[in-house]
């Protein structure tokens, strides 16, 4: 009899796994798992009712499974052991109280109606209700993230089935029959059902893995698209031809349905999908309703000049994101994507990330245009230019640690925040070497996390040297160059970068040493004023120009390089305090 019960419950679980696999292909299940709310303010009421209906449907699906589980279960001296607990708990886990309530009602009612006179009926009905309450409560508490660990699933199912066993002992009479039932069903129901719950939910992990890969792909695509668009962003507001090139690049890279750049109720550029749209005070707010909320909005009807309204793009989704410029000016990047995707999170991340990059690059271009009037504006532009490679690589690195090492991810996020805060601060002012090294440490923490055991960075500084003043962001480009063009160019072994700071009699000496293959002799000569080389780093050249402009040619970079590595040295004289005031006045 015990083997028959085990076989029956295993068959129940196999049926449930097949059901889970089928459910992973259903759009509404995927949206529930990924917490995709969607919808603009205008369509939010429809979205709420749609999600309510989806949760009701989910509850019915699991309720049907509970019914099937009752029918294929084997009767054991008045009891009906099966995998009902998995269906009831799963409904609450995945759909929250609504789905959990519906499945509980169906499971409890059917169990009572199918065998109302069996001695274990009351215990089974009551346990189904308790399981529904447990699953619904957990689903409600975890509504922001419906990913459950195997240990958690195993523990909750084990406890739930133990409650069922206790109820059988308490409510089933005669007591001898209750004991006999428990002897037969305790192992299959408690152990096998707990393992079955873990197997069932692991099927759903494919949804999260697929979504993670999709988002990573979109990040890489956004990086490549941003790089291609960057050269055209400087004149995008005034040159429609340039704006058209940007739209062409987006369409070529992303293969979306349509794309457009909008500035105050007029199209700077647009693809063919938007060619018939005329922006008016009526449709413009609807078209850009996602601009401030970063939510998706469905446009089913738009005004056209010929015949008023026309049902356009009914099966597509508009996603828009703001390009925030100076003095409160806002452009909008609008994209039309297919509605058939189950999740728009990756599309939203792409559009908003691209818009943020556009905003940053347009601002930098405006600063760069002033370089003939203000020499310091050019320096600020070069120093505040954030490399999209580093940004996206850092985000990818942090996302890798989010699940496995959340505390490490938190440290890296703080480091990234510190890094960008320093990058965007006013570079006219001098800072203490201690502050400059904090910025370098934030950068090196991110790079060491990215390259892991392939990179080792060491910073040694005399305590008395930390009070010395240096130009803001003067050291980070040198360290970055040592990492990417030095240490990480080694073919074998660990790449090493060492920063040594030593206080001398009237100056502070800073050495950045790497064990890379050495610097190209032509690049070194280019930094010293020789013929320019194509691959001379902007960061290195910028540092050289700043040092020379502040302290004179004798205080430029000193570079010693060989096949064993490179040592880049700078000497900051004690007159740095006076130069700080000079930089502030010029800027």
XYZ file of N, CA, C and O in Angstrom, residues 443-524:
328
model
N 37.059 53.624 -7.659
C 37.257 53.102 -9.025
C 37.925 51.724 -8.992
O 37.492 50.787 -9.677
N 38.984 51.587 -8.198
C 39.713 50.317 -8.183
C 38.879 49.189 -7.591
O 39.025 48.030 -7.998
N 37.989 49.509 -6.644
C 37.104 48.479 -6.095
C 36.222 47.885 -7.187
O 36.024 46.671 -7.271
N 35.687 48.748 -8.048
C 34.837 48.282 -9.148
C 35.635 47.458 -10.154
O 35.176 46.429 -10.649
N 36.853 47.898 -10.465
C 37.668 47.173 -11.440
C 38.143 45.827 -10.888
O 38.177 44.837 -11.614
N 38.496 45.786 -9.595
C 38.918 44.517 -9.005
C 37.759 43.529 -8.953
O 37.942 42.329 -9.160
N 36.537 44.045 -8.689
C 35.363 43.163 -8.702
C 35.098 42.636 -10.098
O 34.710 41.486 -10.287
N 35.321 43.482 -11.089
C 35.060 43.073 -12.478
C 36.048 42.013 -12.945
O 35.667 40.999 -13.537
N 37.351 42.241 -12.691
C 38.361 41.321 -13.203
C 38.730 40.221 -12.216
O 39.510 39.328 -12.550
N 38.206 40.322 -10.970
C 38.402 39.317 -9.935
C 39.892 39.004 -9.732
O 40.689 39.905 -9.557
N 40.268 37.738 -9.809
C 41.634 37.330 -9.469
C 42.653 37.711 -10.527
O 43.853 37.543 -10.319
N 42.189 38.195 -11.670
C 43.127 38.579 -12.734
C 43.789 39.926 -12.456
O 44.732 40.306 -13.139
N 43.290 40.689 -11.465
C 43.807 42.037 -11.223
C 44.032 42.257 -9.734
O 43.192 41.891 -8.902
N 45.163 42.845 -9.421
C 45.497 43.207 -8.039
C 45.958 44.659 -8.014
O 46.829 45.047 -8.795
N 45.329 45.456 -7.155
C 45.666 46.882 -7.059
C 46.061 47.187 -5.618
O 45.348 46.824 -4.680
N 47.193 47.864 -5.459
C 47.711 48.196 -4.128
C 47.979 49.688 -4.047
O 48.535 50.276 -4.987
N 47.544 50.312 -2.965
C 47.758 51.745 -2.752
C 48.539 51.945 -1.463
O 48.106 51.522 -0.381
N 49.712 52.572 -1.573
C 50.562 52.865 -0.411
C 50.770 54.374 -0.337
O 51.209 54.986 -1.314
N 50.466 54.962 0.801
C 50.583 56.420 0.920
C 51.128 56.796 2.292
O 50.663 56.272 3.320
N 52.111 57.701 2.294
C 52.605 58.247 3.562
C 51.492 59.067 4.207
O 50.848 59.884 3.536
N 51.241 58.880 5.489
C 50.165 59.636 6.153
C 50.324 61.147 6.016
O 49.330 61.865 5.822
N 51.572 61.658 6.100
C 51.766 63.101 5.998
C 51.505 63.627 4.594
O 51.259 64.825 4.403
N 51.525 62.745 3.590
C 51.276 63.185 2.216
C 49.795 63.369 1.928
O 49.422 64.047 0.963
N 48.933 62.791 2.737
C 47.500 62.827 2.459
C 46.914 64.226 2.593
O 45.833 64.502 2.069
N 47.605 65.113 3.289
C 47.103 66.486 3.460
C 47.474 67.382 2.280
O 47.005 68.515 2.186
N 48.325 66.889 1.400
C 48.735 67.694 0.248
C 47.550 67.920 -0.690
O 46.640 67.093 -0.788
N 47.558 69.068 -1.386
C 46.490 69.401 -2.324
C 46.906 69.029 -3.749
O 48.039 69.285 -4.167
N 45.985 68.431 -4.471
C 46.226 68.049 -5.865
C 45.004 68.459 -6.690
O 43.914 68.634 -6.155
N 45.172 68.633 -7.996
C 44.012 68.917 -8.837
C 43.020 67.755 -8.792
O 43.418 66.589 -8.814
N 41.757 68.090 -8.706
C 40.728 67.060 -8.621
C 40.762 66.150 -9.860
O 40.923 66.605 -10.981
N 40.650 64.828 -9.625
C 40.603 63.822 -10.696
C 41.887 63.788 -11.525
O 41.853 63.487 -12.711
N 43.019 64.076 -10.901
C 44.284 64.053 -11.621
C 44.898 62.655 -11.639
O 45.678 62.317 -12.526
N 44.508 61.822 -10.668
C 45.161 60.529 -10.506
C 44.387 59.387 -11.164
O 44.984 58.450 -11.704
N 43.059 59.460 -11.152
C 42.245 58.347 -11.655
C 42.541 57.973 -13.110
O 42.621 56.787 -13.440
N 42.713 58.949 -14.029
C 43.022 58.552 -15.422
C 44.324 57.776 -15.548
O 44.437 56.890 -16.400
N 45.305 58.114 -14.715
C 46.576 57.392 -14.758
C 46.382 55.955 -14.277
O 46.907 55.004 -14.870
N 45.606 55.791 -13.198
C 45.339 54.441 -12.683
C 44.526 53.650 -13.705
O 44.786 52.459 -13.939
N 43.546 54.289 -14.315
C 42.738 53.608 -15.329
C 43.602 53.144 -16.495
O 43.436 52.028 -16.999
N 44.518 54.004 -16.933
C 45.417 53.637 -18.024
C 46.301 52.460 -17.618
O 46.553 51.554 -18.422
N 46.774 52.476 -16.354
C 47.630 51.382 -15.876
C 46.857 50.068 -15.824
O 47.420 48.998 -16.097
N 45.576 50.133 -15.503
C 44.761 48.917 -15.430
C 44.504 48.354 -16.829
O 44.789 47.195 -17.122
N 43.947 49.195 -17.725
C 43.455 48.695 -19.007
C 44.549 48.529 -20.055
O 44.485 47.600 -20.866
N 45.527 49.434 -20.068
C 46.570 49.367 -21.087
C 47.878 48.792 -20.553
O 48.831 48.632 -21.313
N 47.881 48.521 -19.254
C 49.072 47.948 -18.654
C 48.809 46.569 -18.084
O 49.011 45.552 -18.749
N 48.292 46.536 -16.861
C 48.151 45.274 -16.134
C 47.288 44.255 -16.862
O 47.618 43.068 -16.920
N 46.154 44.698 -17.439
C 45.237 43.748 -18.072
C 45.672 43.347 -19.473
O 44.973 42.570 -20.134
N 46.810 43.868 -19.936
C 47.340 43.452 -21.232
C 48.341 42.313 -21.108
O 48.871 41.845 -22.122
N 48.578 41.881 -19.886
C 49.484 40.747 -19.697
C 48.865 39.482 -20.280
O 47.670 39.221 -20.122
N 49.677 38.680 -20.915
C 49.178 37.434 -21.479
C 49.073 36.350 -20.420
O 48.225 35.466 -20.507
N 49.920 36.386 -19.414
C 49.896 35.377 -18.357
C 50.023 36.055 -16.996
O 50.542 37.155 -16.871
N 49.557 35.344 -15.973
C 49.726 35.816 -14.612
C 48.725 36.888 -14.228
O 47.809 37.236 -14.972
N 48.927 37.418 -13.034
C 48.023 38.420 -12.463
C 48.515 39.818 -12.827
O 49.683 40.138 -12.676
N 47.605 40.638 -13.325
C 47.941 42.031 -13.581
C 47.994 42.812 -12.280
O 47.095 42.709 -11.454
N 49.057 43.583 -12.090
C 49.228 44.328 -10.837
C 49.392 45.813 -11.109
O 50.078 46.207 -12.067
N 48.754 46.612 -10.265
C 48.931 48.063 -10.302
C 49.244 48.520 -8.879
O 48.518 48.167 -7.936
N 50.310 49.273 -8.732
C 50.717 49.777 -7.413
C 50.763 51.292 -7.464
O 51.390 51.870 -8.366
N 50.091 51.938 -6.516
C 50.122 53.395 -6.392
C 50.915 53.744 -5.133
O 50.508 53.386 -4.017
N 52.032 54.405 -5.315
C 52.879 54.819 -4.188
C 52.841 56.337 -4.058
O 53.064 57.056 -5.036
N 52.543 56.805 -2.871
C 52.496 58.248 -2.596
C 53.517 58.544 -1.508
O 53.438 57.974 -0.403
N 54.462 59.424 -1.812
C 55.535 59.726 -0.861
C 55.699 61.228 -0.711
O 55.726 61.967 -1.702
N 55.791 61.658 0.504
C 55.985 63.070 0.809
C 57.470 63.403 0.759
O 58.291 62.769 1.428
N 57.845 64.375 -0.118
C 59.225 64.834 -0.185
C 59.329 66.232 0.427
O 58.365 66.747 0.988
N 60.505 66.830 0.307
C 60.766 68.081 1.042
C 59.815 69.195 0.631
O 59.209 69.853 1.481
N 59.627 69.453 -0.669
C 58.778 70.538 -1.126
C 57.724 70.089 -2.138
O 57.167 70.917 -2.851
N 57.495 68.821 -2.172
C 56.511 68.303 -3.130
C 56.011 66.944 -2.666
O 56.514 66.370 -1.695
N 55.016 66.467 -3.375
C 54.484 65.118 -3.141
C 54.677 64.304 -4.414
O 54.253 64.722 -5.500
N 55.307 63.161 -4.288
C 55.583 62.322 -5.449
C 54.573 61.180 -5.497
O 54.340 60.487 -4.502
N 54.002 60.977 -6.676
C 53.017 59.913 -6.876
C 53.482 59.038 -8.026
O 53.736 59.518 -9.130
N 53.634 57.748 -7.763
C 54.023 56.773 -8.787
C 52.880 55.784 -9.008
O 52.353 55.223 -8.040
N 52.529 55.575 -10.260
C 51.550 54.548 -10.634
C 52.291 53.520 -11.470
O 52.707 53.795 -12.605
N 52.456 52.327 -10.909
C 53.305 51.291 -11.515
C 52.439 50.102 -11.904
O 51.592 49.645 -11.126
N 52.646 49.609 -13.127
C 51.953 48.392 -13.550
C 52.968 47.395 -14.090
O 54.099 47.757 -14.403
N 52.550 46.143 -14.165
C 53.431 45.083 -14.676
C 53.009 44.622 -16.063
O 53.135 43.450 -16.413
N 52.481 45.573 -16.861
C 52.057 45.256 -18.216
C 53.215 45.139 -19.185
O 54.390 45.161 -18.797
N 52.900 45.045 -20.482
C 53.959 44.845 -21.490
C 54.704 46.120 -21.850
O 55.579 46.099 -22.714
N 54.362 47.236 -21.228
C 55.054 48.487 -21.521
C 54.254 49.380 -22.445
O 53.357 48.944 -23.164
N 54.577 50.670 -22.415
C 53.869 51.655 -23.217
C 54.595 51.883 -24.544
O 55.827 51.879 -24.602
N 53.812 52.066 -25.583
C 54.377 52.345 -26.907
C 55.234 53.617 -26.842
O 54.796 54.652 -26.332
N 56.450 53.541 -27.396
C 57.382 54.671 -27.345
C 56.795 55.900 -28.038
O 56.998 57.029 -27.590
N 56.021 55.688 -29.118
C 55.422 56.822 -29.832
C 54.391 57.553 -28.971
O 54.257 58.770 -29.044
N 53.676 56.799 -28.140
C 52.691 57.431 -27.253
C 53.394 58.284 -26.204
O 52.958 59.389 -25.879
N 54.503 57.755 -25.685
C 55.274 58.527 -24.700
C 55.754 59.836 -25.324
O 55.637 60.915 -24.724
